[in-house]
Amino acid sequence: MGKDKIAKKNQKLINLIKHLHGLVENDDIEKQRQSQEQMGMIFGTARDTQYREVDISGMAGEWVSMERAHLKKYVILHCHGGGYATGSSTYARNLTSKLADVANMDVLCFDYRLAPEYPYPAALEDGVKAWNYLLSQGYDAENIVITGDSAGGNLALALTLTLMEEKRCLPAGLVLLSPWTDMTASGESYQTKAALDPILDMEYMDIIVSAYAGDCDLQNPLISPVFGKFEGFPPTYIQVGENEILLSDSMELARVMEEAQVLVKLDVFEGMWHVFQMTPLKTAKDAMNRVAEFVYEVLGV
């Protein structure tokens, strides 16, 4: 296939993604949350997969497990995306179902409190609560991998930085899918990829930054993890799409981690967009298989 045909095919795909994303966008944040719940129930629920509600000290969560023999010693703690203002464990099923399948282990996703009703540090506090819950269930920290997409990637980083600050045991590794790491939006991709990104734009980013961070210092590493100190941080695998405004967030995070001698791997997927792993595309399947390889590697499975 020639380059022109590939370009046209990619543009059609991007237009389709824009249309599908528009189905859950709504100026009324509560309606947007409800639309995401419905999308997660319809398109995220997978065959041969069990979904179990769990109460985590008053916070709702969901266990996702394969209905087959699978690894019980290890677990994935998933932080869902949604700009800290939307999203839930139900909406996250597009990812948690895939994670449970490719890694062949249980996944716990938790419904942290959302902005603007609950701004920073509510979500981070809930992340710590979810971590403590797993330890209370008998999981060793070295047998846990934390994953997160978009704002969930931000939360996964902030959670691990908090554990480091408190000199607590750390997870075996992190997997970050299109992580939001810099709320100051200092990376060049916020401009260079603006016309290509079918999901995110600066108007939306400004709204959710204000809702979550308010008047807080945006260079606080627990708000913008890219400004953190990563010496001693667990191995980290980052996936990002070539055509998203958060591309710089991933690239700068990888650079900072490398300087801190963290074992970090960054994969940039050509022609892809924000959290493309949620789609049924072959590229998404290949990406999830790479996630499983990393998970097995850091867990020593």
Tab-separated table of C-alpha atoms in Angstrom:
chain	number	residue	atom	x	y	z
A	1	MET	CA	0.000	0.000	0.000
A	2	GLY	CA	1.391	3.420	-0.999
A	3	LYS	CA	2.085	6.209	1.483
A	4	ASP	CA	-0.862	8.278	0.249
A	5	LYS	CA	-3.292	5.391	0.738
A	6	ILE	CA	-1.894	4.689	4.204
A	7	ALA	CA	-2.249	8.376	5.118
A	8	LYS	CA	-5.885	8.423	3.917
A	9	LYS	CA	-6.638	5.216	5.806
A	10	ASN	CA	-5.104	6.630	8.981
A	11	GLN	CA	-7.068	9.856	8.620
A	12	LYS	CA	-10.338	7.933	8.228
A	13	LEU	CA	-9.464	5.994	11.369
A	14	ILE	CA	-8.665	9.168	13.288
A	15	ASN	CA	-11.972	10.708	12.163
A	16	LEU	CA	-13.787	7.596	13.390
A	17	ILE	CA	-12.032	7.797	16.760
A	18	LYS	CA	-13.036	11.459	17.041
A	19	HIS	CA	-16.652	10.491	16.349
A	20	LEU	CA	-16.666	7.647	18.884
A	21	HIS	CA	-15.010	9.812	21.500
A	22	GLY	CA	-17.646	12.464	20.894
A	23	LEU	CA	-20.343	9.968	21.872
A	24	VAL	CA	-19.218	10.090	25.507
A	25	GLU	CA	-18.272	13.784	25.611
A	26	ASN	CA	-20.755	16.042	27.342
A	27	ASP	CA	-20.638	19.511	28.885
A	28	ASP	CA	-22.558	18.024	31.820
A	29	ILE	CA	-19.845	16.086	33.663
A	30	GLU	CA	-22.342	13.769	35.364
A	31	LYS	CA	-23.867	12.803	32.009
A	32	GLN	CA	-20.373	12.180	30.638
A	33	ARG	CA	-19.626	9.876	33.562
A	34	GLN	CA	-22.879	7.987	32.943
A	35	SER	CA	-22.097	7.645	29.223
A	36	GLN	CA	-18.690	6.186	30.072
A	37	GLU	CA	-20.290	3.693	32.446
A	38	GLN	CA	-22.620	2.527	29.694
A	39	MET	CA	-19.767	2.291	27.168
A	40	GLY	CA	-17.740	0.231	29.624
A	41	MET	CA	-20.641	-2.142	30.267
A	42	ILE	CA	-21.348	-2.603	26.557
A	43	PHE	CA	-17.892	-2.654	24.984
A	44	GLY	CA	-15.589	-3.449	27.894
A	45	THR	CA	-17.230	-6.523	29.354
A	46	ALA	CA	-15.465	-9.580	27.940
A	47	ARG	CA	-16.421	-13.220	27.626
A	48	ASP	CA	-14.848	-15.733	30.009
A	49	THR	CA	-14.086	-12.881	32.399
A	50	GLN	CA	-15.452	-12.425	35.915
A	51	TYR	CA	-16.158	-9.008	37.434
A	52	ARG	CA	-16.570	-8.811	41.190
A	53	GLU	CA	-17.443	-5.704	43.182
A	54	VAL	CA	-15.294	-5.052	46.236
A	55	ASP	CA	-15.506	-2.603	49.125
A	56	ILE	CA	-12.120	-1.065	49.927
A	57	SER	CA	-12.653	0.632	53.281
A	58	GLY	CA	-15.694	2.432	51.909
A	59	MET	CA	-14.316	2.921	48.387
A	60	ALA	CA	-15.829	0.922	45.535
A	61	GLY	CA	-13.617	-1.234	43.364
A	62	GLU	CA	-13.736	-4.163	40.987
A	63	TRP	CA	-11.786	-7.375	40.693
A	64	VAL	CA	-11.342	-8.593	37.110
A	65	SER	CA	-10.416	-12.261	36.748
A	66	MET	CA	-10.205	-14.785	33.949
A	67	GLU	CA	-12.555	-17.761	34.260
A	68	ARG	CA	-9.691	-20.189	33.771
A	69	ALA	CA	-6.657	-21.324	35.688
A	70	HIS	CA	-4.507	-18.238	36.255
A	71	LEU	CA	-1.694	-16.911	38.420
A	72	LYS	CA	-2.895	-16.233	41.967
A	73	LYS	CA	0.342	-15.100	43.591
A	74	TYR	CA	0.604	-11.948	41.500
A	75	VAL	CA	-1.777	-9.038	40.980
A	76	ILE	CA	-2.142	-5.891	38.894
A	77	LEU	CA	-3.394	-2.696	40.533
A	78	HIS	CA	-4.923	-0.515	37.809
A	79	CYS	CA	-5.473	3.239	38.076
A	80	HIS	CA	-8.134	4.281	35.557
A	81	GLY	CA	-7.961	7.382	33.395
A	82	GLY	CA	-10.452	10.170	32.797
A	83	GLY	CA	-8.614	13.371	33.625
A	84	TYR	CA	-9.259	12.838	37.350
A	85	ALA	CA	-12.797	14.075	36.630
A	86	THR	CA	-14.439	11.076	34.941
A	87	GLY	CA	-13.848	7.358	34.538
A	88	SER	CA	-14.481	4.344	36.755
A	89	SER	CA	-13.610	0.684	37.131
A	90	THR	CA	-16.527	-0.128	34.802
A	91	TYR	CA	-15.349	2.220	32.063
A	92	ALA	CA	-11.832	0.852	32.532
A	93	ARG	CA	-12.932	-2.659	31.576
A	94	ASN	CA	-11.682	-2.013	28.048
A	95	LEU	CA	-8.214	-2.177	29.606
A	96	THR	CA	-8.599	-4.251	32.768
A	97	SER	CA	-10.182	-7.125	30.837
A	98	LYS	CA	-7.251	-7.124	28.431
A	99	LEU	CA	-4.722	-6.891	31.256
A	100	ALA	CA	-6.276	-9.853	33.066
A	101	ASP	CA	-6.273	-11.842	29.827
A	102	VAL	CA	-2.746	-11.184	28.547
A	103	ALA	CA	-1.095	-11.324	31.972
A	104	ASN	CA	-3.276	-14.220	33.154
A	105	MET	CA	-3.640	-12.726	36.611
A	106	ASP	CA	-6.210	-10.822	38.657
A	107	VAL	CA	-6.601	-7.068	38.201
A	108	LEU	CA	-7.946	-4.700	40.848
A	109	CYS	CA	-9.337	-1.350	39.686
A	110	PHE	CA	-10.598	1.185	42.231
A	111	ASP	CA	-13.053	4.071	41.990
A	112	TYR	CA	-11.067	6.949	43.437
A	113	ARG	CA	-12.889	10.176	44.226
A	114	LEU	CA	-13.261	12.511	41.254
A	115	ALA	CA	-12.739	16.224	40.701
A	116	PRO	CA	-14.057	18.855	40.851
A	117	GLU	CA	-16.024	17.529	43.827
A	118	TYR	CA	-12.855	16.007	45.254
A	119	PRO	CA	-9.690	17.747	43.992
A	120	TYR	CA	-6.068	16.861	44.751
A	121	PRO	CA	-5.043	15.005	46.892
A	122	ALA	CA	-8.245	12.922	47.161
A	123	ALA	CA	-7.405	10.525	44.293
A	124	LEU	CA	-3.887	10.003	45.633
A	125	GLU	CA	-5.213	9.260	49.112
A	126	ASP	CA	-7.541	6.680	47.557
A	127	GLY	CA	-4.632	5.180	45.618
A	128	VAL	CA	-2.770	4.647	48.876
A	129	LYS	CA	-5.928	3.070	50.308
A	130	ALA	CA	-6.086	0.612	47.382
A	131	TRP	CA	-2.392	-0.242	47.842
A	132	ASN	CA	-2.919	-0.854	51.555
A	133	TYR	CA	-5.905	-3.059	50.751
A	134	LEU	CA	-3.824	-5.342	48.537
A	135	LEU	CA	-1.190	-5.694	51.248
A	136	SER	CA	-3.923	-6.482	53.792
A	137	GLN	CA	-5.108	-9.266	51.476
A	138	GLY	CA	-1.718	-10.942	51.742
A	139	TYR	CA	-0.082	-9.776	48.508
A	140	ASP	CA	3.605	-8.940	48.746
A	141	ALA	CA	4.624	-5.599	47.256
A	142	GLU	CA	7.184	-7.380	45.063
A	143	ASN	CA	4.324	-9.346	43.473
A	144	ILE	CA	2.281	-6.280	42.511
A	145	VAL	CA	2.502	-4.318	39.265
A	146	ILE	CA	0.789	-0.929	39.125
A	147	THR	CA	-0.709	0.101	35.786
A	148	GLY	CA	-2.427	3.300	34.730
A	149	ASP	CA	-3.699	5.075	31.633
A	150	SER	CA	-3.732	8.841	31.060
A	151	ALA	CA	-4.559	10.470	34.428
A	152	GLY	CA	-4.342	6.966	35.849
A	153	GLY	CA	-0.713	6.933	34.744
A	154	ASN	CA	-0.258	10.173	36.655
A	155	LEU	CA	-1.838	8.548	39.713
A	156	ALA	CA	0.302	5.399	39.404
A	157	LEU	CA	3.422	7.586	39.413
A	158	ALA	CA	2.221	9.787	42.285
A	159	LEU	CA	1.292	6.731	44.331
A	160	THR	CA	4.716	5.153	43.865
A	161	LEU	CA	6.512	8.432	44.606
A	162	THR	CA	4.460	8.651	47.814
A	163	LEU	CA	5.463	5.118	48.804
A	164	MET	CA	9.089	6.089	48.200
A	165	GLU	CA	8.738	9.230	50.334
A	166	GLU	CA	7.274	7.131	53.146
A	167	LYS	CA	10.089	4.566	52.738
A	168	ARG	CA	7.577	1.780	52.155
A	169	CYS	CA	7.932	-1.322	50.014
A	170	LEU	CA	7.526	-0.604	46.308
A	171	PRO	CA	5.741	-2.480	43.501
A	172	ALA	CA	7.710	-4.728	41.166
A	173	GLY	CA	7.128	-2.323	38.294
A	174	LEU	CA	4.826	0.163	36.586
A	175	VAL	CA	3.090	0.113	33.198
A	176	LEU	CA	1.972	3.521	31.947
A	177	LEU	CA	-0.297	3.938	28.920
A	178	SER	CA	-0.267	7.480	27.508
A	179	PRO	CA	0.521	8.864	30.974
A	180	TRP	CA	-0.280	12.459	31.857
A	181	THR	CA	2.890	13.528	33.617
A	182	ASP	CA	3.122	17.306	33.212
A	183	MET	CA	0.181	19.527	34.147
A	184	THR	CA	2.237	22.593	33.181
A	185	ALA	CA	1.907	21.421	29.542
A	186	SER	CA	5.508	22.421	28.828
A	187	GLY	CA	6.196	19.773	26.174
A	188	GLU	CA	6.318	20.736	22.509
A	189	SER	CA	3.812	18.039	21.492
A	190	TYR	CA	1.015	20.101	23.067
A	191	GLN	CA	1.468	22.340	20.015
A	192	THR	CA	2.971	20.068	17.357
A	193	LYS	CA	0.381	17.300	17.792
A	194	ALA	CA	-2.652	19.508	18.427
A	195	ALA	CA	-4.071	19.052	14.920
A	196	LEU	CA	-3.468	15.291	14.932
A	197	ASP	CA	-4.805	14.275	18.357
A	198	PRO	CA	-8.391	12.967	17.980
A	199	ILE	CA	-8.967	12.717	21.742
A	200	LEU	CA	-7.373	15.574	23.681
A	201	ASP	CA	-7.088	19.332	23.196
A	202	MET	CA	-5.766	22.192	25.318
A	203	GLU	CA	-9.208	23.590	26.134
A	204	TYR	CA	-10.150	20.282	27.772
A	205	MET	CA	-6.758	19.955	29.475
A	206	ASP	CA	-7.050	23.437	31.000
A	207	ILE	CA	-10.484	22.607	32.409
A	208	ILE	CA	-9.411	19.379	34.089
A	209	VAL	CA	-6.165	20.859	35.425
A	210	SER	CA	-8.216	23.573	37.109
A	211	ALA	CA	-10.738	21.041	38.417
A	212	TYR	CA	-8.112	18.735	39.897
A	213	ALA	CA	-5.187	20.934	40.903
A	214	GLY	CA	-6.925	24.254	41.540
A	215	ASP	CA	-4.395	26.733	42.937
A	216	CYS	CA	-1.798	24.067	43.774
A	217	ASP	CA	1.754	24.271	42.479
A	218	LEU	CA	1.620	22.433	39.153
A	219	GLN	CA	5.299	21.506	39.493
A	220	ASN	CA	4.555	19.499	42.624
A	221	PRO	CA	5.799	15.986	41.657
A	222	LEU	CA	2.631	14.456	43.085
A	223	ILE	CA	0.652	16.550	40.569
A	224	SER	CA	3.161	16.590	37.708
A	225	PRO	CA	5.342	13.519	38.314
A	226	VAL	CA	7.797	14.469	35.566
A	227	PHE	CA	9.305	16.890	38.118
A	228	GLY	CA	9.912	14.099	40.616
A	229	LYS	CA	13.104	12.476	41.856
A	230	PHE	CA	13.260	8.933	40.546
A	231	GLU	CA	16.427	7.455	42.034
A	232	GLY	CA	15.449	3.983	43.280
A	233	PHE	CA	12.154	3.974	41.338
A	234	PRO	CA	10.834	0.558	40.136
A	235	PRO	CA	11.244	-0.585	36.494
A	236	THR	CA	8.778	1.263	34.281
A	237	TYR	CA	7.293	0.556	30.854
A	238	ILE	CA	5.704	3.454	28.940
A	239	GLN	CA	3.510	3.240	25.832
A	240	VAL	CA	2.348	6.316	23.953
A	241	GLY	CA	0.804	7.149	20.583
A	242	GLU	CA	2.731	9.146	18.006
A	243	ASN	CA	-0.256	11.427	17.357
A	244	GLU	CA	-1.163	12.624	20.837
A	245	ILE	CA	-0.461	15.861	22.623
A	246	LEU	CA	0.847	13.928	25.632
A	247	LEU	CA	3.717	12.470	23.590
A	248	SER	CA	6.187	14.864	25.227
A	249	ASP	CA	4.938	13.849	28.677
A	250	SER	CA	6.077	10.278	28.022
A	251	MET	CA	9.326	11.193	26.309
A	252	GLU	CA	10.388	13.623	29.050
A	253	LEU	CA	9.444	11.143	31.774
A	254	ALA	CA	11.577	8.474	30.113
A	255	ARG	CA	14.486	10.922	29.851
A	256	VAL	CA	14.240	11.942	33.516
A	257	MET	CA	14.022	8.305	34.586
A	258	GLU	CA	17.039	7.339	32.501
A	259	GLU	CA	19.035	10.125	34.135
A	260	ALA	CA	18.031	8.671	37.508
A	261	GLN	CA	19.208	5.230	36.300
A	262	VAL	CA	15.714	3.750	36.414
A	263	LEU	CA	15.164	0.700	34.228
A	264	VAL	CA	12.696	2.352	31.819
A	265	LYS	CA	11.404	1.369	28.395
A	266	LEU	CA	9.457	3.677	26.077
A	267	ASP	CA	7.494	2.508	23.030
A	268	VAL	CA	6.050	5.134	20.668
A	269	PHE	CA	3.394	3.614	18.398
A	270	GLU	CA	3.292	5.063	14.907
A	271	GLY	CA	0.011	6.694	13.888
A	272	MET	CA	-1.654	5.920	17.229
A	273	TRP	CA	-3.557	8.209	19.583
A	274	HIS	CA	-4.271	8.591	23.292
A	275	VAL	CA	-4.808	5.222	25.030
A	276	PHE	CA	-5.260	3.414	21.714
A	277	GLN	CA	-4.931	0.164	23.666
A	278	MET	CA	-8.659	0.392	24.428
A	279	THR	CA	-9.524	-0.313	20.779
A	280	PRO	CA	-9.865	-3.723	19.056
A	281	LEU	CA	-7.047	-2.909	16.616
A	282	LYS	CA	-4.175	-5.310	15.971
A	283	THR	CA	-1.739	-2.623	17.117
A	284	ALA	CA	-3.569	-2.485	20.445
A	285	LYS	CA	-3.341	-6.265	20.787
A	286	ASP	CA	0.370	-6.190	20.023
A	287	ALA	CA	0.828	-3.408	22.592
A	288	MET	CA	-0.951	-5.404	25.288
A	289	ASN	CA	1.200	-8.436	24.540
A	290	ARG	CA	4.257	-6.244	25.113
A	291	VAL	CA	2.733	-5.190	28.433
A	292	ALA	CA	2.425	-8.845	29.429
A	293	GLU	CA	6.064	-9.487	28.514
A	294	PHE	CA	7.157	-6.612	30.750
A	295	VAL	CA	4.908	-7.739	33.615
A	296	TYR	CA	6.338	-11.281	33.447
A	297	GLU	CA	9.864	-9.922	33.310
A	298	VAL	CA	9.620	-7.710	36.408
A	299	LEU	CA	7.715	-10.358	38.375
A	300	GLY	CA	10.120	-13.076	37.362
A	301	VAL	CA	7.316	-15.302	36.093
